PDB file of C-alpha atoms and ligand atoms in Angstrom:
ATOM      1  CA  UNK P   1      11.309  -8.227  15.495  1.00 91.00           C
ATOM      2  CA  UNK P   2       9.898  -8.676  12.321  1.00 96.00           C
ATOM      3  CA  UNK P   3       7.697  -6.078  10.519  1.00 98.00           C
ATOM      4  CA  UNK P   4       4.767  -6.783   8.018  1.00 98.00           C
ATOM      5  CA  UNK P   5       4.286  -3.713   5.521  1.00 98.00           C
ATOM      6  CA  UNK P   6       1.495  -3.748   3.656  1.00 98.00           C
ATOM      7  CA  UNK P   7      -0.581  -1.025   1.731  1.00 98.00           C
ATOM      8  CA  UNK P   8      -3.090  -0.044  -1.185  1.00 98.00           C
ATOM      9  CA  UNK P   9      -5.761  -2.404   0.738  1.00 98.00           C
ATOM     10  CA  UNK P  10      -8.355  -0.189  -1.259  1.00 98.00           C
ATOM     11  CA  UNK P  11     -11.261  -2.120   0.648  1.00 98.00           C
ATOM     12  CA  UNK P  12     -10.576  -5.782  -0.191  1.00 98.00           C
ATOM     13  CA  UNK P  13     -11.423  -7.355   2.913  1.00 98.00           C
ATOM     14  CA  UNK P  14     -11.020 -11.228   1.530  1.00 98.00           C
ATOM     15  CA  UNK P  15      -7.324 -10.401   0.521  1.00 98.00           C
ATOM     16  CA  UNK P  16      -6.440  -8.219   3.951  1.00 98.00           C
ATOM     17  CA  UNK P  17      -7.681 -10.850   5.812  1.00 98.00           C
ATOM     18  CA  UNK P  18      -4.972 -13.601   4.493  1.00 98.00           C
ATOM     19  CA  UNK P  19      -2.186 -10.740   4.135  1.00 98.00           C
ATOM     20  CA  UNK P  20      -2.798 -10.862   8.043  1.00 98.00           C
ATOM     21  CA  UNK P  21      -3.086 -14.268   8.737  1.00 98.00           C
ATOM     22  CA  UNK P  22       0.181 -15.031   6.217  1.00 98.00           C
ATOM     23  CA  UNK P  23       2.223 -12.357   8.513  1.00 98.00           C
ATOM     24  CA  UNK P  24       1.141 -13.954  11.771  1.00 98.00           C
ATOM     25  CA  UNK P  25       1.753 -17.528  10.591  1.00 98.00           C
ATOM     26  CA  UNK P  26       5.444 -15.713   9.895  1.00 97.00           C
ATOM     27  CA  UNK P  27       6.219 -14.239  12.921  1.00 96.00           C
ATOM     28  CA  UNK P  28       5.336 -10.635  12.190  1.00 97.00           C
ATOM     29  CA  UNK P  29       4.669  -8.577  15.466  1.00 92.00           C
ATOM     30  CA  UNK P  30       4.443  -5.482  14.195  1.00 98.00           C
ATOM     31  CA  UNK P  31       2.710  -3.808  11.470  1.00 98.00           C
ATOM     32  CA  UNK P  32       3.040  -0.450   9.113  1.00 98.00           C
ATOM     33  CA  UNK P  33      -0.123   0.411   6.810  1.00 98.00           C
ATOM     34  CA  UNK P  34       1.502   2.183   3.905  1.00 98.00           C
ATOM     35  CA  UNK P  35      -2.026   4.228   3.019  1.00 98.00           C
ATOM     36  CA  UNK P  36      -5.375   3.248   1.060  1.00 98.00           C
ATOM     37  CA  UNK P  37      -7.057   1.377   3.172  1.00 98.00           C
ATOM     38  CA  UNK P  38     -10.228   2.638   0.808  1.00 98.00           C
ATOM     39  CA  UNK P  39     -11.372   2.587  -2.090  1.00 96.00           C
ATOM     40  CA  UNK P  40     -12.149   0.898  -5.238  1.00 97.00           C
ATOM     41  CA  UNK P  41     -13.454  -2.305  -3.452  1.00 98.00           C
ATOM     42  CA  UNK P  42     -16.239  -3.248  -1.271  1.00 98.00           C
ATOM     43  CA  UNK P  43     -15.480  -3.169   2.193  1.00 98.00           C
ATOM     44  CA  UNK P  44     -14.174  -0.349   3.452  1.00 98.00           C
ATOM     45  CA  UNK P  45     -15.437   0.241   7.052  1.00 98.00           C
ATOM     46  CA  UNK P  46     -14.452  -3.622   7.880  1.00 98.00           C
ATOM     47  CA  UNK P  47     -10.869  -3.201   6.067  1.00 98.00           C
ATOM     48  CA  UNK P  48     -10.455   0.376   8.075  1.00 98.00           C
ATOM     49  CA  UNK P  49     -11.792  -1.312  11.499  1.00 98.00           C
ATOM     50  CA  UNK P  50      -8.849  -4.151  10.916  1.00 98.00           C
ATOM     51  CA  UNK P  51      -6.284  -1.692  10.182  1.00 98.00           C
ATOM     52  CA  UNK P  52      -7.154   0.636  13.205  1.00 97.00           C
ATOM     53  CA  UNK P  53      -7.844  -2.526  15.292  1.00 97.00           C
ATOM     54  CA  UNK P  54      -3.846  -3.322  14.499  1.00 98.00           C
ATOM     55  CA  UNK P  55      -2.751   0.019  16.422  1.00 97.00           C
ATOM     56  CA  UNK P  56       0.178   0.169  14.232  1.00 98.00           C
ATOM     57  CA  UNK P  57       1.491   3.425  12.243  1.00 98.00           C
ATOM     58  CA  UNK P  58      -0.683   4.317   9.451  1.00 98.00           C
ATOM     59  CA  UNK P  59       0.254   6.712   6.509  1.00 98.00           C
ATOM     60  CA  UNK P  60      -1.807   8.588   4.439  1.00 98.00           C
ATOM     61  CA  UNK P  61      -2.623   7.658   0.758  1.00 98.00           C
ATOM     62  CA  UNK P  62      -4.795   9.905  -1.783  1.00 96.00           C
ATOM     63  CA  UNK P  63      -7.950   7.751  -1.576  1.00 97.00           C
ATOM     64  CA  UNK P  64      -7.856   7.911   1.860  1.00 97.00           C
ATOM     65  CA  UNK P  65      -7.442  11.179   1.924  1.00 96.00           C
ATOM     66  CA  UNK P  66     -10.476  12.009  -0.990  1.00 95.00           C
ATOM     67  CA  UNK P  67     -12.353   9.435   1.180  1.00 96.00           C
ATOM     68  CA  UNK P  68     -12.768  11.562   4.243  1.00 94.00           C
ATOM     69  CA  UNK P  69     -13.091  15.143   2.363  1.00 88.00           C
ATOM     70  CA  UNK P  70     -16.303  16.662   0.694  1.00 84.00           C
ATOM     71  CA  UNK P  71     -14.674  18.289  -2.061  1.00 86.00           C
ATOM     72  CA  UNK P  72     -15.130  17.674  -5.922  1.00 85.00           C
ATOM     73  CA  UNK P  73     -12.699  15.184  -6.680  1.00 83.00           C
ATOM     74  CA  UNK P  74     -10.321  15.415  -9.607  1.00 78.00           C
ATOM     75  CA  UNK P  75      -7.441  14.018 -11.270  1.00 80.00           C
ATOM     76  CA  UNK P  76      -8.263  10.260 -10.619  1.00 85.00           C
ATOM     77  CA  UNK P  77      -9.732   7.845 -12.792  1.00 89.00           C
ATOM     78  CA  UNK P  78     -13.492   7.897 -13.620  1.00 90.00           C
ATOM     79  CA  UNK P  79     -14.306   4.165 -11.880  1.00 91.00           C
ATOM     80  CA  UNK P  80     -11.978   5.141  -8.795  1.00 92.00           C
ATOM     81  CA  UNK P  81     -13.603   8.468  -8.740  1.00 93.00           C
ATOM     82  CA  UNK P  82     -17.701   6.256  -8.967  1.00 94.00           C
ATOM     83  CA  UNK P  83     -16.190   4.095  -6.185  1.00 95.00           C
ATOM     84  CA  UNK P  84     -14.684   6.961  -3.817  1.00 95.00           C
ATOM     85  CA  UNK P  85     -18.303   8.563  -3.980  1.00 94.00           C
ATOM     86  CA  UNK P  86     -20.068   5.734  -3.115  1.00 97.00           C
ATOM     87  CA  UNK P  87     -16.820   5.101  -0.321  1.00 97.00           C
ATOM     88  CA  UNK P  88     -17.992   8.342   1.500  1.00 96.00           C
ATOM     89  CA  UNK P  89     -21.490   7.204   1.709  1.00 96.00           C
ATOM     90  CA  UNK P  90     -20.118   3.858   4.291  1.00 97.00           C
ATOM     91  CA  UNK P  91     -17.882   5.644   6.215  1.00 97.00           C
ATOM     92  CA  UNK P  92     -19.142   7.132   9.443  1.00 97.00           C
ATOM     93  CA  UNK P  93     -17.983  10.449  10.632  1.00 96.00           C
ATOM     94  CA  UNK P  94     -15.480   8.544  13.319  1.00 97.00           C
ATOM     95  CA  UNK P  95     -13.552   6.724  10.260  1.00 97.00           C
ATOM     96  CA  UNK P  96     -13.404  10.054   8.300  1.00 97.00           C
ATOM     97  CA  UNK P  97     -12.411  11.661  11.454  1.00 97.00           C
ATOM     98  CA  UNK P  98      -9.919   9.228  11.892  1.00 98.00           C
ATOM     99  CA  UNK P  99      -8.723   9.198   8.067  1.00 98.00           C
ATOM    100  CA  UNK P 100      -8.154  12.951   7.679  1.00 97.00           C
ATOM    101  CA  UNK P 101      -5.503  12.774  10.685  1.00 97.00           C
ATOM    102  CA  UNK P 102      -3.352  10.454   9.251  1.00 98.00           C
ATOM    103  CA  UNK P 103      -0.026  11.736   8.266  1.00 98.00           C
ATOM    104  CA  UNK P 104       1.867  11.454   4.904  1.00 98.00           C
ATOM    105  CA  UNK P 105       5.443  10.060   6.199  1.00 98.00           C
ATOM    106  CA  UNK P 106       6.388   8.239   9.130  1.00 98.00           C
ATOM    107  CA  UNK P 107       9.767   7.039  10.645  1.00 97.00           C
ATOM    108  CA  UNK P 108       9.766   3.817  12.503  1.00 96.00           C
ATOM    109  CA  UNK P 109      13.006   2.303  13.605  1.00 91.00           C
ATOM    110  CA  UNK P 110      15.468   2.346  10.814  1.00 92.00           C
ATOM    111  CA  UNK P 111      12.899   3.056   7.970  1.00 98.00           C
ATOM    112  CA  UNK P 112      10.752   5.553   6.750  1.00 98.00           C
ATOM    113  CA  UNK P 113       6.720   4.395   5.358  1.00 98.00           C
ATOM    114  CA  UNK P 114       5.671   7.027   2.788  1.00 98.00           C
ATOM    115  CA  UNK P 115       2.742   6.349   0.669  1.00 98.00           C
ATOM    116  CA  UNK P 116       3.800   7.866  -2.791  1.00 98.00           C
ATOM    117  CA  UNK P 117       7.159   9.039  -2.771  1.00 98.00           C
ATOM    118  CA  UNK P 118       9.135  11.345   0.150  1.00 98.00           C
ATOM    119  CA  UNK P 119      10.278  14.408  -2.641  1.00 97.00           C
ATOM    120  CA  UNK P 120       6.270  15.688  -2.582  1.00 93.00           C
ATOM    121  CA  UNK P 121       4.660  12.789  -0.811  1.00 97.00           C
ATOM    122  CA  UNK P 122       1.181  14.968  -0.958  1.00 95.00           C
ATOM    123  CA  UNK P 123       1.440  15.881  -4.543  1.00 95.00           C
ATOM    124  CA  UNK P 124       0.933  11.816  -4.974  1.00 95.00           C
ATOM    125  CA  UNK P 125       3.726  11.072  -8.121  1.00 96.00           C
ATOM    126  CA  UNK P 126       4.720   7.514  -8.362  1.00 96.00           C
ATOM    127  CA  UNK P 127       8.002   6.168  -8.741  1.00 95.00           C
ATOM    128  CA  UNK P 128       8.078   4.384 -12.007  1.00 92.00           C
ATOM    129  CA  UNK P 129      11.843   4.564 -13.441  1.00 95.00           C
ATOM    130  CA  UNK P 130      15.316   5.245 -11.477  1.00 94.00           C
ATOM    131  CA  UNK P 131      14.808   8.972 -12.442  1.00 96.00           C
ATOM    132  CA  UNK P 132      11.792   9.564 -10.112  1.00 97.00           C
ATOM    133  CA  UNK P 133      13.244   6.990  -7.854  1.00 97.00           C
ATOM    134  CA  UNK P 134      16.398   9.817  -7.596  1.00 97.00           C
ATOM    135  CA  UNK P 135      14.428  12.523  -6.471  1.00 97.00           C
ATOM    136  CA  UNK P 136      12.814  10.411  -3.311  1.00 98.00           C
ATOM    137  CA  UNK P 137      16.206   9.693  -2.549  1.00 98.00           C
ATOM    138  CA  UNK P 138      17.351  12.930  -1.909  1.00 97.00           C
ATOM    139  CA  UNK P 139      15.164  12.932   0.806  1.00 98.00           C
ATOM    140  CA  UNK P 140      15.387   9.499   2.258  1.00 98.00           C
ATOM    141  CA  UNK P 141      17.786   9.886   5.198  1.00 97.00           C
ATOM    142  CA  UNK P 142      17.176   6.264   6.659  1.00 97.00           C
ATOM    143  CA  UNK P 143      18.514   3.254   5.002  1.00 97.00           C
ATOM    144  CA  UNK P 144      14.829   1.701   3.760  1.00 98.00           C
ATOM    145  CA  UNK P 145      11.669   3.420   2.687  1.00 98.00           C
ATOM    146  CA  UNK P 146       8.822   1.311   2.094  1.00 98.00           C
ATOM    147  CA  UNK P 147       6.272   3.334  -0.492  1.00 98.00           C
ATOM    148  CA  UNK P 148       3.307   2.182  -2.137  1.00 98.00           C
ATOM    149  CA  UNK P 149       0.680   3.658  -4.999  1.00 97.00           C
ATOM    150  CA  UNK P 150       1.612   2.758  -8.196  1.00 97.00           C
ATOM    151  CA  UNK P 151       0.401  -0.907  -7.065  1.00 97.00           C
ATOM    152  CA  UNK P 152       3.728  -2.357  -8.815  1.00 97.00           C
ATOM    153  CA  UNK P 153       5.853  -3.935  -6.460  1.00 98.00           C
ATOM    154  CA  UNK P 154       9.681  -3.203  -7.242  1.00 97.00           C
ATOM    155  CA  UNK P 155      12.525  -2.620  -5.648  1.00 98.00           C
ATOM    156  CA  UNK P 156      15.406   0.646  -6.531  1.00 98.00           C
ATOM    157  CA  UNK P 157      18.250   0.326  -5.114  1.00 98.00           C
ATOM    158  CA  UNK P 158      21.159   3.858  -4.492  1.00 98.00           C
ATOM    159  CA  UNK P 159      24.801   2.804  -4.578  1.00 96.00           C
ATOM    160  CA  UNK P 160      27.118   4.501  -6.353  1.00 94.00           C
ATOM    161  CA  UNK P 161      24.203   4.919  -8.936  1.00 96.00           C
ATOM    162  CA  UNK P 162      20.256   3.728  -8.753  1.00 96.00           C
ATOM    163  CA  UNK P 163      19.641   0.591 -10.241  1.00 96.00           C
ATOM    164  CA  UNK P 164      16.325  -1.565 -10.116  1.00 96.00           C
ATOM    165  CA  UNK P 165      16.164  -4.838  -8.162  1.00 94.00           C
ATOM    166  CA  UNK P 166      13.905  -7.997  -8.326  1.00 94.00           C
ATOM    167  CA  UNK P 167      11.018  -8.032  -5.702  1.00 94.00           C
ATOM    168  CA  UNK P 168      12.156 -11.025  -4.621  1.00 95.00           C
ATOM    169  CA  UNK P 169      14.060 -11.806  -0.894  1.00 94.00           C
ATOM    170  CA  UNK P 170      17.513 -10.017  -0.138  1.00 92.00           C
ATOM    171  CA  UNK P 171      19.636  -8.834   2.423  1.00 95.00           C
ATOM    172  CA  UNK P 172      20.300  -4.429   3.330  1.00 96.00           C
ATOM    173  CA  UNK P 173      23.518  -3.738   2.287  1.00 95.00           C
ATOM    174  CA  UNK P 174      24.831  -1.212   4.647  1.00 91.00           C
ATOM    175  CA  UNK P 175      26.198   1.024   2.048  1.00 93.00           C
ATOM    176  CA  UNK P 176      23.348   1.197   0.085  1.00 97.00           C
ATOM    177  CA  UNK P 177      19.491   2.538   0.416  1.00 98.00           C
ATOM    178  CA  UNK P 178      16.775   1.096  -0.732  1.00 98.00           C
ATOM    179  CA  UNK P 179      13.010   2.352  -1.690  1.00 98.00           C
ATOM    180  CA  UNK P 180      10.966  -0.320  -1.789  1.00 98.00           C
ATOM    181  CA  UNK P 181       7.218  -0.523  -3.326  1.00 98.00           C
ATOM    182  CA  UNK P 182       5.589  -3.008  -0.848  1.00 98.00           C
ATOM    183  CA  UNK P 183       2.794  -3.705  -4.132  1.00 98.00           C
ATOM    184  CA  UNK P 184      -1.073  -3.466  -3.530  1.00 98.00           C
ATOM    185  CA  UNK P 185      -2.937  -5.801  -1.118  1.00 98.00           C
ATOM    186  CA  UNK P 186      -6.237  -5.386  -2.758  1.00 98.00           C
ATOM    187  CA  UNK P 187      -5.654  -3.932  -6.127  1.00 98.00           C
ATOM    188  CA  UNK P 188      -2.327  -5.581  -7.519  1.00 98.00           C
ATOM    189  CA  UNK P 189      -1.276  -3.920 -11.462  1.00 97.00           C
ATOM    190  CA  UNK P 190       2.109  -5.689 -12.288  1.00 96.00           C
ATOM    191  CA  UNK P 191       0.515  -8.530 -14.264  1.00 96.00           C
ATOM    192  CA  UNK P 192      -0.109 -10.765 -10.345  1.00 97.00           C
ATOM    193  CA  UNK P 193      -3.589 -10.668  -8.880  1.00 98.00           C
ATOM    194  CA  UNK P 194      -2.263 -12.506  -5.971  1.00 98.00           C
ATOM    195  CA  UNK P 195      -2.020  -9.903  -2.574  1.00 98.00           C
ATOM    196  CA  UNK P 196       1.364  -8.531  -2.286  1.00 98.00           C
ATOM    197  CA  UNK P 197       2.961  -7.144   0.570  1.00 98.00           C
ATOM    198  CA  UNK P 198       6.681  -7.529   2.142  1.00 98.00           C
ATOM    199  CA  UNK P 199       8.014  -8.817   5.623  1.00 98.00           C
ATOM    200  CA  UNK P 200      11.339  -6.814   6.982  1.00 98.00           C
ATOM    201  CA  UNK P 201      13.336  -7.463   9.920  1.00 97.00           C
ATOM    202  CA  UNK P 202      15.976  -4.745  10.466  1.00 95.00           C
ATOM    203  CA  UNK P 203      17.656  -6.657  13.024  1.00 95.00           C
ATOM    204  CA  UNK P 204      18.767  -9.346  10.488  1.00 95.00           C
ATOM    205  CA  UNK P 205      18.455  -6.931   7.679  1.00 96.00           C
ATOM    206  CA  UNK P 206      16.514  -9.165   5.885  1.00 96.00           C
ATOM    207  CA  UNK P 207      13.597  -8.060   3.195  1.00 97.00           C
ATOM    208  CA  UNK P 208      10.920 -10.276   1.862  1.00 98.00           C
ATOM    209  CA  UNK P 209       8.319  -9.993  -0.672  1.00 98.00           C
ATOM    210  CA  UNK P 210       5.350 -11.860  -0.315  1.00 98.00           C
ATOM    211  CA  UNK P 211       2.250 -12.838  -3.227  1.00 98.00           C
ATOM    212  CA  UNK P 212      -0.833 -14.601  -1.807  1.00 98.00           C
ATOM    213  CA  UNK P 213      -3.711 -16.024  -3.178  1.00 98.00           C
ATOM    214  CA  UNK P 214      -7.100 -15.174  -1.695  1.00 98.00           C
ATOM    215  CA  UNK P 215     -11.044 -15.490  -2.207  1.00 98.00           C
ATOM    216  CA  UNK P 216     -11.295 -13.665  -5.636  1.00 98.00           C
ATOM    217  CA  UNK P 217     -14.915 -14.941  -6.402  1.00 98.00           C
ATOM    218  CA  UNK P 218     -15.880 -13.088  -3.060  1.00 98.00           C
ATOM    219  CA  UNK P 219     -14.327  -9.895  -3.643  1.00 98.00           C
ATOM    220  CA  UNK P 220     -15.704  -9.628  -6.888  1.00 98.00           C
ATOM    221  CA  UNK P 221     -19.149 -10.474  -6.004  1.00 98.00           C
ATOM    222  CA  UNK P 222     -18.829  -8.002  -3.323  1.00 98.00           C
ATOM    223  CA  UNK P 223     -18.086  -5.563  -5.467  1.00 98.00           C
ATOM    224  CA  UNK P 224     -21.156  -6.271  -8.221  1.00 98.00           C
ATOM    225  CA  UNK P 225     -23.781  -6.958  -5.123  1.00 98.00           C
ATOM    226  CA  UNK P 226     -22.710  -3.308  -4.126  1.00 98.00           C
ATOM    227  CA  UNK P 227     -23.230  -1.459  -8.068  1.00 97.00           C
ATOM    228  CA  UNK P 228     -19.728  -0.783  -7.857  1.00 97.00           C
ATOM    229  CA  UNK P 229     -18.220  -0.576 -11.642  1.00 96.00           C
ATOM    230  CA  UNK P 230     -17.544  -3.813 -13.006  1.00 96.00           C
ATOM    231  CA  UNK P 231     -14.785  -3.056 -14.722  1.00 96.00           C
ATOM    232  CA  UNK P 232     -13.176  -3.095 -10.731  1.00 97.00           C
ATOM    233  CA  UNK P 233     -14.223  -6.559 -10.294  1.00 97.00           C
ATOM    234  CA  UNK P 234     -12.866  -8.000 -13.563  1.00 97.00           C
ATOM    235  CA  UNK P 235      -9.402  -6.188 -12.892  1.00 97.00           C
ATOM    236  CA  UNK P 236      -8.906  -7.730  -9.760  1.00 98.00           C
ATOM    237  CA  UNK P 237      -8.518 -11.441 -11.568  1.00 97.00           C
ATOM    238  CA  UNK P 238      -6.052  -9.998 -14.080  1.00 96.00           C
ATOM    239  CA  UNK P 239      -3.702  -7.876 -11.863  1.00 95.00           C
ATOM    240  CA  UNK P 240      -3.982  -5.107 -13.550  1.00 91.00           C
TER     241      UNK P 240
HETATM  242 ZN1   ZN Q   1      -3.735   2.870  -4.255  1.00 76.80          ZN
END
């Protein structure tokens, strides 16, 4: 049974729509939504209906969950904080309803989907060097966690110390855990535009990271037709 993880969607419905197809065309059956299915880009009710529409299990991530709350928001950027206000104005009560109970870590089969990291996955800290990778760790009690939110797919890796891995294709060593970023469908930032997500079969404990080209010129003129900032729409062609 293979598995298609995928997260920080952030409303890009061009580059969801071929992260989908690409699993399919692989084999995937099932599917885990690692959180941010909004913001940033321009469709968020369609990108929200496909997820829902999948059935699958869905964590929370932080734009999802300033999406579907009234509250002043602070602590994010200025352009994600333009694009999460105009986010709540297109979502209907039902997707808000449906946002707020999502939950912030899930276990399916031998893995664990978190959307930011399992030491304080609601305080929303990323995972950016072995020392913050240590600290999820201590908390990871299956052999894989799949995380998302810094939109910078990687790979650590606990033996008998962490080390980093290439986000490439490899194999689950039994005596070793992994935390895996999955990278950003809709909003990649490690230098790759292209939609990133990962494929994982735990019966032939076998891990693969996937980068896929999609409409750009839509997404971006999505994004301008809809006042969104433009800095958002040039971003998206630089991966950054
Ligand atoms: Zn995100």
């Amino acid at each position: 049974m293979r598995y298609a993880i995928f997260g920080d969607i952030h409303a890009n419905l061009e580059a969801l729509e071929v992260v989908l197809a690409d699993a399919r065309a692989h084999g995937v059956a099932e599917f885990v939504c690692l959180g941010d299915v909004v913001g940033y880009n321009a469709n968020p009710r369609e990108c929200l209906q496909l997820v829902r529409d999948l059935g699958c299990p869905v964590v929370k991530g932080n734009h999802d969950e300033e999406a579907c709350n009234e509250r002043q928001i602070d602590g994010l950027n200025p352009y994600a904080e333009e694009a999460l206000n105009w986010t709540r104005n297109q979502l209907s009560a039902d997707d808000k309803g449906w946002l707020s109970q999502l939950r912030l870590v899930r276990q399916i089969r031998d893995f664990t989907a978190v959307h930011a990291t399992l030491d304080s996955p609601g305080a929303w800290g990323y995972v950016m060097n072995r020392f913050d990778a240590m600290a999820s760790f201590a908390y990871q009690f299956t052999p894989v966690c799949f995380c998302g939110h810094s939109h910078v797919a990687g790979v650590f890796v606990k033996a008998d110390r962490v080390f980093e891995a290439e986000p490439t294709s490899f194999a689950i060593e039994p005596a070793q855990k992994y935390f895996v970023n999955v990278g950003s469908v809709g909003q990649p930032r490690d230098g790759d535009w292209r939609a990133s997500y990962v494929i994982y079969d735990p019966e032939e404990k076998h891990l693969v990271f996937r980068r896929l080209e999609y409409d750009l010129a839509t997404a971006q003129k999505k994004i301008r037709a809809a006042g969104l900032p433009e800095m958002l729409a040039e971003r998206l062609a630089v991966g950054s």
